[in-house]
PDB file of C-alpha atoms and ligand atoms in Angstrom:
ATOM      1  CA  MET A   1     -20.579 -28.204  -8.225  1.00 78.00           C
ATOM      2  CA  ASN A   2     -23.245 -25.709  -7.222  1.00 93.00           C
ATOM      3  CA  ARG A   3     -21.773 -23.511  -4.524  1.00 97.00           C
ATOM      4  CA  LEU A   4     -23.209 -20.410  -6.259  1.00 97.00           C
ATOM      5  CA  GLN A   5     -26.376 -21.920  -7.719  1.00 96.00           C
ATOM      6  CA  ASP A   6     -28.606 -19.170  -9.204  1.00 95.00           C
ATOM      7  CA  LYS A   7     -26.610 -16.352  -7.623  1.00 98.00           C
ATOM      8  CA  ILE A   8     -26.364 -13.158  -9.647  1.00 98.00           C
ATOM      9  CA  CYS A   9     -22.708 -12.170  -9.868  1.00 98.00           C
ATOM     10  CA  VAL A  10     -21.123  -9.132 -11.504  1.00 99.00           C
ATOM     11  CA  VAL A  11     -17.406  -9.163 -12.330  1.00 99.00           C
ATOM     12  CA  THR A  12     -15.636  -6.074 -13.643  1.00 99.00           C
ATOM     13  CA  GLY A  13     -12.717  -6.462 -16.046  1.00 98.00           C
ATOM     14  CA  ALA A  14     -13.955  -9.971 -16.815  1.00 98.00           C
ATOM     15  CA  ALA A  15     -12.912 -10.362 -20.450  1.00 98.00           C
ATOM     16  CA  ASP A  16      -9.458 -11.676 -19.587  1.00 97.00           C
ATOM     17  CA  GLY A  17      -6.983 -12.519 -16.837  1.00 97.00           C
ATOM     18  CA  ILE A  18      -8.103 -12.951 -13.232  1.00 98.00           C
ATOM     19  CA  GLY A  19     -11.534 -11.437 -13.916  1.00 98.00           C
ATOM     20  CA  TYR A  20     -12.293 -14.003 -16.601  1.00 98.00           C
ATOM     21  CA  ALA A  21     -11.043 -16.827 -14.374  1.00 98.00           C
ATOM     22  CA  ILE A  22     -13.369 -15.617 -11.596  1.00 98.00           C
ATOM     23  CA  ALA A  23     -16.345 -15.313 -13.955  1.00 98.00           C
ATOM     24  CA  SER A  24     -15.628 -18.773 -15.336  1.00 98.00           C
ATOM     25  CA  ALA A  25     -15.313 -20.373 -11.877  1.00 98.00           C
ATOM     26  CA  MET A  26     -18.530 -18.695 -10.698  1.00 98.00           C
ATOM     27  CA  ALA A  27     -20.460 -19.830 -13.777  1.00 97.00           C
ATOM     28  CA  ALA A  28     -19.152 -23.357 -13.217  1.00 97.00           C
ATOM     29  CA  GLU A  29     -20.709 -23.167  -9.735  1.00 97.00           C
ATOM     30  CA  GLY A  30     -24.145 -22.418 -11.200  1.00 96.00           C
ATOM     31  CA  ALA A  31     -24.142 -18.616 -11.046  1.00 97.00           C
ATOM     32  CA  HIS A  32     -25.504 -16.208 -13.638  1.00 98.00           C
ATOM     33  CA  VAL A  33     -22.440 -14.069 -14.208  1.00 98.00           C
ATOM     34  CA  TRP A  34     -22.465 -10.607 -15.720  1.00 98.00           C
ATOM     35  CA  LEU A  35     -19.099 -10.025 -17.334  1.00 98.00           C
ATOM     36  CA  SER A  36     -18.200  -6.387 -17.861  1.00 98.00           C
ATOM     37  CA  ASP A  37     -15.163  -4.934 -19.584  1.00 98.00           C
ATOM     38  CA  ILE A  38     -14.029  -2.378 -22.141  1.00 98.00           C
ATOM     39  CA  ASP A  39     -12.852  -5.060 -24.574  1.00 98.00           C
ATOM     40  CA  ASP A  40     -16.160  -5.933 -26.219  1.00 98.00           C
ATOM     41  CA  ALA A  41     -14.808  -8.582 -28.588  1.00 98.00           C
ATOM     42  CA  LYS A  42     -13.092 -10.545 -25.828  1.00 98.00           C
ATOM     43  CA  GLY A  43     -15.962  -9.973 -23.396  1.00 98.00           C
ATOM     44  CA  LYS A  44     -18.614 -11.270 -25.781  1.00 98.00           C
ATOM     45  CA  ALA A  45     -16.499 -14.282 -26.712  1.00 98.00           C
ATOM     46  CA  ALA A  46     -15.916 -14.998 -23.015  1.00 98.00           C
ATOM     47  CA  ALA A  47     -19.653 -14.892 -22.239  1.00 98.00           C
ATOM     48  CA  GLU A  48     -20.359 -17.218 -25.179  1.00 97.00           C
ATOM     49  CA  ARG A  49     -17.814 -19.724 -23.868  1.00 97.00           C
ATOM     50  CA  LEU A  50     -19.357 -19.654 -20.406  1.00 98.00           C
ATOM     51  CA  ASN A  51     -22.883 -20.061 -21.745  1.00 97.00           C
ATOM     52  CA  ALA A  52     -21.801 -23.414 -23.144  1.00 94.00           C
ATOM     53  CA  GLY A  53     -21.159 -24.599 -19.566  1.00 87.00           C
ATOM     54  CA  PRO A  54     -23.361 -25.203 -16.514  1.00 84.00           C
ATOM     55  CA  GLY A  55     -23.949 -21.560 -15.593  1.00 84.00           C
ATOM     56  CA  ALA A  56     -25.204 -18.532 -17.492  1.00 96.00           C
ATOM     57  CA  ALA A  57     -23.313 -15.459 -18.640  1.00 98.00           C
ATOM     58  CA  THR A  58     -24.135 -12.042 -20.046  1.00 98.00           C
ATOM     59  CA  TYR A  59     -21.623  -9.526 -21.363  1.00 98.00           C
ATOM     60  CA  HIS A  60     -22.258  -5.827 -20.778  1.00 98.00           C
ATOM     61  CA  ARG A  61     -19.752  -3.150 -21.709  1.00 98.00           C
ATOM     62  CA  CYS A  62     -18.691  -1.044 -18.728  1.00 98.00           C
ATOM     63  CA  ASP A  63     -15.702   1.227 -18.407  1.00 98.00           C
ATOM     64  CA  VAL A  64     -15.372   1.381 -14.629  1.00 98.00           C
ATOM     65  CA  ALA A  65     -13.767   4.808 -14.941  1.00 98.00           C
ATOM     66  CA  MET A  66     -17.050   6.170 -16.357  1.00 98.00           C
ATOM     67  CA  ALA A  67     -19.758   6.830 -13.776  1.00 98.00           C
ATOM     68  CA  GLY A  68     -22.505   6.576 -16.432  1.00 98.00           C
ATOM     69  CA  ASP A  69     -21.285   3.136 -17.578  1.00 98.00           C
ATOM     70  CA  VAL A  70     -21.331   1.825 -14.011  1.00 98.00           C
ATOM     71  CA  THR A  71     -24.868   3.088 -13.383  1.00 98.00           C
ATOM     72  CA  ALA A  72     -26.071   1.614 -16.683  1.00 98.00           C
ATOM     73  CA  LEU A  73     -24.526  -1.788 -15.905  1.00 98.00           C
ATOM     74  CA  PHE A  74     -26.210  -2.162 -12.532  1.00 98.00           C
ATOM     75  CA  ASP A  75     -29.523  -0.740 -13.819  1.00 98.00           C
ATOM     76  CA  GLU A  76     -29.453  -3.488 -16.431  1.00 98.00           C
ATOM     77  CA  VAL A  77     -28.601  -6.248 -13.946  1.00 98.00           C
ATOM     78  CA  LEU A  78     -31.319  -5.141 -11.531  1.00 98.00           C
ATOM     79  CA  ALA A  79     -33.885  -4.799 -14.331  1.00 98.00           C
ATOM     80  CA  ALA A  80     -33.121  -8.364 -15.419  1.00 98.00           C
ATOM     81  CA  HIS A  81     -33.018 -10.083 -12.017  1.00 98.00           C
ATOM     82  CA  GLY A  82     -34.264  -7.671  -9.361  1.00 98.00           C
ATOM     83  CA  ARG A  83     -31.238  -8.533  -7.239  1.00 98.00           C
ATOM     84  CA  VAL A  84     -27.477  -8.806  -7.236  1.00 98.00           C
ATOM     85  CA  ASP A  85     -25.748 -11.247  -4.916  1.00 98.00           C
ATOM     86  CA  VAL A  86     -22.056 -10.823  -5.670  1.00 99.00           C
ATOM     87  CA  LEU A  87     -19.917  -7.953  -6.905  1.00 99.00           C
ATOM     88  CA  VAL A  88     -16.272  -8.546  -7.789  1.00 99.00           C
ATOM     89  CA  ASN A  89     -14.334  -5.303  -8.197  1.00 99.00           C
ATOM     90  CA  ASN A  90     -11.551  -6.677 -10.346  1.00 98.00           C
ATOM     91  CA  ALA A  91     -10.885  -4.225 -13.216  1.00 98.00           C
ATOM     92  CA  ALA A  92      -7.593  -2.393 -12.859  1.00 98.00           C
ATOM     93  CA  ILE A  93      -4.626  -1.174 -14.843  1.00 97.00           C
ATOM     94  CA  ALA A  94      -0.910  -1.242 -14.102  1.00 95.00           C
ATOM     95  CA  ILE A  95       0.800   2.113 -14.346  1.00 96.00           C
ATOM     96  CA  GLY A  96       4.160   2.121 -12.594  1.00 93.00           C
ATOM     97  CA  GLY A  97       7.768   1.086 -12.934  1.00 88.00           C
ATOM     98  CA  MET A  98       8.878   4.692 -12.435  1.00 93.00           C
ATOM     99  CA  PRO A  99       9.859   6.638  -9.317  1.00 94.00           C
ATOM    100  CA  LEU A 100       6.854   8.436  -7.835  1.00 96.00           C
ATOM    101  CA  HIS A 101       8.272  11.877  -8.587  1.00 97.00           C
ATOM    102  CA  GLU A 102       8.493  10.985 -12.285  1.00 97.00           C
ATOM    103  CA  MET A 103       4.831  10.024 -12.491  1.00 98.00           C
ATOM    104  CA  GLU A 104       2.656  12.488 -14.393  1.00 98.00           C
ATOM    105  CA  ASP A 105      -0.446  13.869 -12.688  1.00 98.00           C
ATOM    106  CA  ALA A 106      -2.506  12.443 -15.551  1.00 98.00           C
ATOM    107  CA  GLN A 107      -1.070   8.960 -14.907  1.00 98.00           C
ATOM    108  CA  TRP A 108      -1.912   9.228 -11.202  1.00 98.00           C
ATOM    109  CA  ASP A 109      -5.455  10.413 -11.981  1.00 98.00           C
ATOM    110  CA  ARG A 110      -6.040   7.641 -14.520  1.00 98.00           C
ATOM    111  CA  LEU A 111      -4.740   4.954 -12.156  1.00 98.00           C
ATOM    112  CA  MET A 112      -6.895   6.152  -9.270  1.00 98.00           C
ATOM    113  CA  SER A 113      -9.956   6.456 -11.461  1.00 98.00           C
ATOM    114  CA  VAL A 114      -9.734   2.907 -12.847  1.00 98.00           C
ATOM    115  CA  ASN A 115      -8.285   1.145  -9.785  1.00 98.00           C
ATOM    116  CA  LEU A 116      -9.840   2.949  -6.818  1.00 98.00           C
ATOM    117  CA  THR A 117     -12.703   5.316  -7.650  1.00 98.00           C
ATOM    118  CA  SER A 118     -14.259   2.448  -9.615  1.00 98.00           C
ATOM    119  CA  VAL A 119     -14.569   0.463  -6.378  1.00 99.00           C
ATOM    120  CA  PHE A 120     -16.481   3.339  -4.803  1.00 98.00           C
ATOM    121  CA  ARG A 121     -18.696   3.672  -7.881  1.00 98.00           C
ATOM    122  CA  CYS A 122     -19.557  -0.015  -8.198  1.00 98.00           C
ATOM    123  CA  CYS A 123     -20.171  -0.405  -4.453  1.00 98.00           C
ATOM    124  CA  LYS A 124     -22.384   2.674  -4.490  1.00 98.00           C
ATOM    125  CA  ALA A 125     -24.381   1.159  -7.338  1.00 98.00           C
ATOM    126  CA  VAL A 126     -24.992  -2.253  -5.694  1.00 98.00           C
ATOM    127  CA  LEU A 127     -25.317  -1.370  -2.024  1.00 98.00           C
ATOM    128  CA  PRO A 128     -28.939  -0.136  -2.098  1.00 98.00           C
ATOM    129  CA  ALA A 129     -30.047  -3.469  -3.613  1.00 98.00           C
ATOM    130  CA  MET A 130     -27.878  -5.574  -1.289  1.00 98.00           C
ATOM    131  CA  ILE A 131     -29.071  -3.666   1.774  1.00 98.00           C
ATOM    132  CA  ALA A 132     -32.714  -4.049   0.686  1.00 98.00           C
ATOM    133  CA  GLN A 133     -32.340  -7.799   0.078  1.00 98.00           C
ATOM    134  CA  LYS A 134     -30.359  -8.127   3.338  1.00 98.00           C
ATOM    135  CA  SER A 135     -27.577 -10.145   1.706  1.00 98.00           C
ATOM    136  CA  GLY A 136     -24.616  -9.665  -0.539  1.00 98.00           C
ATOM    137  CA  SER A 137     -20.937 -10.382  -0.998  1.00 99.00           C
ATOM    138  CA  ILE A 138     -18.529  -7.769  -2.299  1.00 99.00           C
ATOM    139  CA  ILE A 139     -15.058  -8.946  -3.229  1.00 99.00           C
ATOM    140  CA  ASN A 140     -12.393  -6.358  -3.930  1.00 99.00           C
ATOM    141  CA  ILE A 141      -9.288  -7.481  -5.769  1.00 99.00           C
ATOM    142  CA  ALA A 142      -6.391  -5.833  -3.961  1.00 98.00           C
ATOM    143  CA  SER A 143      -2.773  -6.945  -4.339  1.00 98.00           C
ATOM    144  CA  ALA A 144       0.288  -8.184  -2.505  1.00 97.00           C
ATOM    145  CA  GLN A 145       1.582  -4.743  -3.374  1.00 94.00           C
ATOM    146  CA  GLY A 146      -0.839  -3.273  -0.874  1.00 96.00           C
ATOM    147  CA  HIS A 147       1.201  -5.140   1.762  1.00 96.00           C
ATOM    148  CA  ILE A 148       4.829  -4.781   0.664  1.00 92.00           C
ATOM    149  CA  GLY A 149       7.039  -2.257  -1.058  1.00 87.00           C
ATOM    150  CA  LEU A 150       8.276  -2.594  -4.612  1.00 84.00           C
ATOM    151  CA  ASP A 151      10.313   0.098  -6.353  1.00 84.00           C
ATOM    152  CA  GLY A 152       8.261   2.119  -8.793  1.00 90.00           C
ATOM    153  CA  TRP A 153       4.750   1.100  -7.777  1.00 93.00           C
ATOM    154  CA  THR A 154       3.795   3.584  -5.047  1.00 97.00           C
ATOM    155  CA  ALA A 155       0.628   4.814  -6.753  1.00 98.00           C
ATOM    156  CA  TYR A 156      -0.608   1.301  -7.603  1.00 98.00           C
ATOM    157  CA  ALA A 157       0.184   0.157  -4.051  1.00 98.00           C
ATOM    158  CA  GLY A 158      -1.585   3.208  -2.652  1.00 98.00           C
ATOM    159  CA  ALA A 159      -4.773   2.339  -4.514  1.00 98.00           C
ATOM    160  CA  LYS A 160      -4.597  -1.291  -3.389  1.00 98.00           C
ATOM    161  CA  GLY A 161      -3.906  -0.311   0.225  1.00 98.00           C
ATOM    162  CA  ALA A 162      -6.892   2.013   0.112  1.00 98.00           C
ATOM    163  CA  ILE A 163      -9.049  -0.819  -1.214  1.00 98.00           C
ATOM    164  CA  MET A 164      -8.087  -2.975   1.776  1.00 98.00           C
ATOM    165  CA  ALA A 165      -8.903  -0.136   4.181  1.00 98.00           C
ATOM    166  CA  MET A 166     -12.267   0.372   2.432  1.00 98.00           C
ATOM    167  CA  THR A 167     -12.920  -3.366   2.732  1.00 99.00           C
ATOM    168  CA  ARG A 168     -12.391  -3.341   6.515  1.00 98.00           C
ATOM    169  CA  GLN A 169     -14.478  -0.207   6.914  1.00 98.00           C
ATOM    170  CA  MET A 170     -17.320  -1.484   4.738  1.00 98.00           C
ATOM    171  CA  SER A 171     -17.441  -4.804   6.607  1.00 98.00           C
ATOM    172  CA  VAL A 172     -18.296  -2.813   9.740  1.00 98.00           C
ATOM    173  CA  GLU A 173     -20.637  -0.393   8.037  1.00 98.00           C
ATOM    174  CA  PHE A 174     -22.666  -2.995   6.145  1.00 98.00           C
ATOM    175  CA  GLY A 175     -22.340  -6.062   8.396  1.00 98.00           C
ATOM    176  CA  PRO A 176     -25.690  -5.239  10.042  1.00 98.00           C
ATOM    177  CA  SER A 177     -27.304  -5.537   6.571  1.00 98.00           C
ATOM    178  CA  ASN A 178     -25.671  -8.958   6.081  1.00 98.00           C
ATOM    179  CA  VAL A 179     -23.520  -7.567   3.293  1.00 99.00           C
ATOM    180  CA  ARG A 180     -20.064  -9.116   3.527  1.00 99.00           C
ATOM    181  CA  VAL A 181     -17.057  -7.278   2.135  1.00 99.00           C
ATOM    182  CA  ASN A 182     -13.690  -8.990   1.666  1.00 99.00           C
ATOM    183  CA  SER A 183     -10.598  -8.497  -0.433  1.00 99.00           C
ATOM    184  CA  ILE A 184      -8.138 -10.821  -2.124  1.00 99.00           C
ATOM    185  CA  SER A 185      -4.464 -10.004  -2.475  1.00 98.00           C
ATOM    186  CA  PRO A 186      -2.900 -11.990  -5.288  1.00 98.00           C
ATOM    187  CA  GLY A 187       0.851 -12.357  -5.606  1.00 96.00           C
ATOM    188  CA  THR A 188       2.247 -12.335  -9.131  1.00 95.00           C
ATOM    189  CA  ILE A 189      -0.232 -14.093 -11.417  1.00 96.00           C
ATOM    190  CA  ASP A 190       0.226 -15.247 -14.983  1.00 94.00           C
ATOM    191  CA  THR A 191      -2.098 -12.758 -16.768  1.00 94.00           C
ATOM    192  CA  PRO A 192      -2.000 -10.333 -19.718  1.00 89.00           C
ATOM    193  CA  MET A 193      -1.368  -7.486 -17.237  1.00 87.00           C
ATOM    194  CA  ASN A 194       1.972  -8.996 -16.301  1.00 88.00           C
ATOM    195  CA  LEU A 195       2.856  -9.890 -19.882  1.00 87.00           C
ATOM    196  CA  GLN A 196       2.483  -6.162 -20.560  1.00 87.00           C
ATOM    197  CA  VAL A 197       4.627  -5.190 -17.548  1.00 82.00           C
ATOM    198  CA  VAL A 198       7.365  -7.550 -18.752  1.00 84.00           C
ATOM    199  CA  ALA A 199       7.068  -6.160 -22.290  1.00 85.00           C
ATOM    200  CA  ASP A 200       7.352  -2.598 -20.951  1.00 84.00           C
ATOM    201  CA  LEU A 201      10.022  -3.067 -18.296  1.00 79.00           C
ATOM    202  CA  GLY A 202      12.095  -6.091 -19.243  1.00 82.00           C
ATOM    203  CA  GLU A 203      12.309  -9.868 -19.425  1.00 82.00           C
ATOM    204  CA  HIS A 204      14.468  -9.968 -16.255  1.00 81.00           C
ATOM    205  CA  LEU A 205      11.286  -9.430 -14.218  1.00 81.00           C
ATOM    206  CA  SER A 206       9.944 -12.917 -14.940  1.00 84.00           C
ATOM    207  CA  LYS A 207      12.888 -14.559 -13.149  1.00 84.00           C
ATOM    208  CA  THR A 208      12.787 -12.039 -10.311  1.00 84.00           C
ATOM    209  CA  TRP A 209       9.102 -12.702  -9.732  1.00 86.00           C
ATOM    210  CA  VAL A 210       9.633 -16.454  -9.452  1.00 88.00           C
ATOM    211  CA  LYS A 211      12.439 -15.902  -6.917  1.00 87.00           C
ATOM    212  CA  MET A 212      10.261 -13.581  -4.847  1.00 90.00           C
ATOM    213  CA  HIS A 213       7.601 -16.243  -4.198  1.00 92.00           C
ATOM    214  CA  PRO A 214       8.668 -18.830  -1.581  1.00 92.00           C
ATOM    215  CA  ILE A 215       6.490 -21.430  -3.281  1.00 93.00           C
ATOM    216  CA  GLY A 216       8.844 -21.239  -6.271  1.00 92.00           C
ATOM    217  CA  ARG A 217       6.554 -20.108  -9.052  1.00 93.00           C
ATOM    218  CA  ILE A 218       4.061 -17.406  -9.913  1.00 94.00           C
ATOM    219  CA  GLY A 219       0.338 -18.084  -9.513  1.00 96.00           C
ATOM    220  CA  ARG A 220      -2.451 -19.040 -11.883  1.00 97.00           C
ATOM    221  CA  ALA A 221      -5.595 -16.962 -12.318  1.00 98.00           C
ATOM    222  CA  GLU A 222      -7.670 -20.050 -11.446  1.00 98.00           C
ATOM    223  CA  GLU A 223      -6.077 -20.107  -7.995  1.00 98.00           C
ATOM    224  CA  VAL A 224      -7.332 -16.566  -7.341  1.00 98.00           C
ATOM    225  CA  ALA A 225     -10.744 -17.495  -8.754  1.00 98.00           C
ATOM    226  CA  GLU A 226     -11.124 -20.342  -6.274  1.00 98.00           C
ATOM    227  CA  ALA A 227     -10.654 -17.875  -3.398  1.00 98.00           C
ATOM    228  CA  ALA A 228     -13.295 -15.596  -4.921  1.00 99.00           C
ATOM    229  CA  VAL A 229     -15.784 -18.464  -5.236  1.00 98.00           C
ATOM    230  CA  TYR A 230     -15.285 -19.274  -1.563  1.00 98.00           C
ATOM    231  CA  LEU A 231     -15.797 -15.657  -0.449  1.00 98.00           C
ATOM    232  CA  ALA A 232     -18.878 -15.339  -2.669  1.00 98.00           C
ATOM    233  CA  SER A 233     -20.447 -18.532  -1.356  1.00 98.00           C
ATOM    234  CA  ASP A 234     -22.604 -19.118   1.698  1.00 97.00           C
ATOM    235  CA  LEU A 235     -19.731 -21.211   3.127  1.00 97.00           C
ATOM    236  CA  ALA A 236     -18.085 -17.857   3.897  1.00 98.00           C
ATOM    237  CA  GLY A 237     -21.256 -16.548   5.542  1.00 98.00           C
ATOM    238  CA  PHE A 238     -19.408 -15.536   8.733  1.00 98.00           C
ATOM    239  CA  THR A 239     -16.353 -14.121   6.942  1.00 98.00           C
ATOM    240  CA  THR A 240     -16.204 -10.408   6.387  1.00 99.00           C
ATOM    241  CA  GLY A 241     -13.535  -7.714   6.436  1.00 98.00           C
ATOM    242  CA  ILE A 242     -10.632 -10.048   5.651  1.00 98.00           C
ATOM    243  CA  ASP A 243      -7.910  -9.814   3.065  1.00 98.00           C
ATOM    244  CA  LEU A 244      -7.275 -13.300   1.684  1.00 98.00           C
ATOM    245  CA  LYS A 245      -3.717 -13.552   0.393  1.00 98.00           C
ATOM    246  CA  VAL A 246      -3.262 -15.804  -2.625  1.00 98.00           C
ATOM    247  CA  ASP A 247       0.396 -15.002  -3.015  1.00 97.00           C
ATOM    248  CA  GLY A 248       2.579 -18.106  -2.699  1.00 97.00           C
ATOM    249  CA  GLY A 249       4.041 -16.654   0.521  1.00 95.00           C
ATOM    250  CA  LEU A 250       5.340 -13.517  -1.218  1.00 94.00           C
ATOM    251  CA  THR A 251       4.290 -11.043   1.459  1.00 94.00           C
ATOM    252  CA  ASN A 252       5.928 -13.088   4.235  1.00 92.00           C
ATOM    253  CA  ALA A 253       9.319 -13.341   2.571  1.00 85.00           C
ATOM    254  CA  PRO A 254      11.965 -10.608   2.496  1.00 73.00           C
ATOM    255  CA  ARG A 255      13.383 -11.853  -0.800  1.00 70.00           C
ATOM    256  CA  TYR A 256      12.876  -8.818  -2.908  1.00 60.00           C
ATOM    257  CA  VAL A 257      15.713  -7.784  -5.223  1.00 58.00           C
ATOM    258  CA  PRO A 258      15.041  -4.305  -6.675  1.00 50.00           C
ATOM    259  CA  GLU A 259      15.633  -5.026 -10.318  1.00 55.00           C
ATOM    260  CA  PHE A 260      12.983  -2.700 -11.689  1.00 54.00           C
ATOM    261  CA  PHE A 261      15.467   0.142 -11.875  1.00 50.00           C
ATOM    262  CA  GLN A 262      18.679  -1.912 -11.999  1.00 52.00           C
ATOM    263  CA  PRO A 263      18.028  -4.874 -14.274  1.00 49.00           C
ATOM    264  CA  ASP A 264      21.691  -5.834 -14.378  1.00 48.00           C
ATOM    265  CA  ALA A 265      22.323  -5.545 -10.636  1.00 43.00           C
ATOM    266  CA  LYS A 266      23.584  -8.688  -8.757  1.00 42.00           C
TER     267      LYS A 266
HETATM  268  N1  NAD B   1      -1.727 -10.180 -12.449  1.00 50.82           N
HETATM  269  C1  NAD B   1      -1.203 -10.019 -11.243  1.00 50.82           C
HETATM  270  O1  NAD B   1      -0.062 -10.458 -10.944  1.00 50.82           O
HETATM  271  C2  NAD B   1      -1.958  -9.312 -10.177  1.00 50.82           C
HETATM  272  C3  NAD B   1      -1.407  -9.289  -8.892  1.00 50.82           C
HETATM  273  C4  NAD B   1      -2.097  -8.640  -7.882  1.00 50.82           C
HETATM  274  C5  NAD B   1      -3.310  -8.045  -8.147  1.00 50.82           C
HETATM  275  N2  NAD B   1      -3.810  -8.081  -9.405  1.00 50.82           N
HETATM  276  C6  NAD B   1      -5.109  -7.457  -9.621  1.00 50.82           C
HETATM  277  O2  NAD B   1      -5.978  -8.401 -10.201  1.00 50.82           O
HETATM  278  C7  NAD B   1      -6.932  -7.729 -11.022  1.00 50.82           C
HETATM  279  C8  NAD B   1      -6.930  -8.321 -12.415  1.00 50.82           C
HETATM  280  O3  NAD B   1      -5.614  -8.192 -12.952  1.00 50.82           O
HETATM  281  P1  NAD B   1      -5.178  -8.983 -14.266  1.00 50.82           P
HETATM  282  O4  NAD B   1      -3.740  -9.283 -14.089  1.00 50.82           O
HETATM  283  O5  NAD B   1      -6.127 -10.070 -14.577  1.00 50.82           O
HETATM  284  O6  NAD B   1      -5.326  -7.813 -15.348  1.00 50.82           O
HETATM  285  P2  NAD B   1      -5.441  -7.904 -16.949  1.00 50.82           P
HETATM  286  O7  NAD B   1      -4.879  -6.645 -17.464  1.00 50.82           O
HETATM  287  O8  NAD B   1      -4.861  -9.181 -17.403  1.00 50.82           O
HETATM  288  O9  NAD B   1      -7.020  -7.925 -17.165  1.00 50.82           O
HETATM  289  C9  NAD B   1      -7.762  -6.804 -16.756  1.00 50.82           C
HETATM  290  C10 NAD B   1      -9.079  -6.745 -17.486  1.00 50.82           C
HETATM  291  O10 NAD B   1      -9.670  -5.487 -17.097  1.00 50.82           O
HETATM  292  C11 NAD B   1     -10.108  -4.812 -18.256  1.00 50.82           C
HETATM  293  N3  NAD B   1     -10.089  -3.372 -18.025  1.00 50.82           N
HETATM  294  C12 NAD B   1      -9.037  -2.521 -18.073  1.00 50.82           C
HETATM  295  N4  NAD B   1      -9.437  -1.253 -17.857  1.00 50.82           N
HETATM  296  C13 NAD B   1     -10.779  -1.320 -17.652  1.00 50.82           C
HETATM  297  C14 NAD B   1     -11.770  -0.351 -17.384  1.00 50.82           C
HETATM  298  N5  NAD B   1     -11.479   0.958 -17.321  1.00 50.82           N
HETATM  299  N6  NAD B   1     -13.042  -0.754 -17.214  1.00 50.82           N
HETATM  300  C15 NAD B   1     -13.372  -2.077 -17.305  1.00 50.82           C
HETATM  301  N7  NAD B   1     -12.473  -3.030 -17.580  1.00 50.82           N
HETATM  302  C16 NAD B   1     -11.197  -2.658 -17.741  1.00 50.82           C
HETATM  303  C17 NAD B   1      -9.161  -5.245 -19.356  1.00 50.82           C
HETATM  304  O11 NAD B   1      -9.740  -5.048 -20.641  1.00 50.82           O
HETATM  305  C18 NAD B   1      -8.934  -6.707 -19.004  1.00 50.82           C
HETATM  306  O12 NAD B   1      -9.908  -7.544 -19.596  1.00 50.82           O
HETATM  307  C19 NAD B   1      -6.549  -6.253 -10.963  1.00 50.82           C
HETATM  308  O13 NAD B   1      -7.301  -5.629  -9.936  1.00 50.82           O
HETATM  309  C20 NAD B   1      -5.090  -6.290 -10.590  1.00 50.82           C
HETATM  310  O14 NAD B   1      -4.674  -5.088  -9.981  1.00 50.82           O
HETATM  311  C21 NAD B   1      -3.171  -8.695 -10.434  1.00 50.82           C
END
């Protein structure tokens, strides 16, 4: 299909997980996708795979916590194409699983830098071009955890909630420039991030996660990617300021069992 034919798309944290699935789906729709990440080996291999398909892909290292890296990435994209049509703020890390008062200041600062300040930095870098070209789609990857409570994840949820508030605000601020800003809130998705959470906090979480989702399973990264393709495409030309939940009903269902701290409870 060609829903994103010749669009210039930038995806952060695109070497693996949801970011890679989004980059892959966008390339399959005819886009030129710039994959950025801190894992150069995986990022380069990912871009090579995508270049074998219908779209085009370029890997460019960018640590979204480093202002200089972000500036360099978008300078490069704009030098190559003179425009950028889609930005997906996807890169994030999971620091949590502890009560808020046991979180170190350094952990809080790191989380906010990678998960929240990065959104500000990347938006700041693309907005002048999008405003000048009078079009653009920014997609911020939020989380079901920006909607519901889960023991031990206050900081992560705070960053995701802030991203949704920024999304609404930016849709108003930049609507007159035809720059659309939306977010996606995935439920639990089968990605390396969650493999790491399970490794850190316990195997019991896998079963709990399945029970929490009314649809009876956790999600696939490709299912989040499909939502991103829609929001990036001209078919969503009148859609801005929304949070699109791709969560198997998680945020509508009071099924949570707090097993993070009490794995043997129940
Ligand atoms: N997996 C889930 O269940 C889930 C649920 C809700 C929201 N999300 C959100 O979806 C997004 C992707 O999550 P995922 O599960 O695919 O994560 P992941 O850990 O599987 O992949 C994240 C990618 O980001 C890269 N990355 C990490 N730090 C970076 C940095 N400083 N700069 C650039 N790249 C960096 C990693 O190298 C990796 O390639 C995140 O915003 C996450 O918060 C995930």
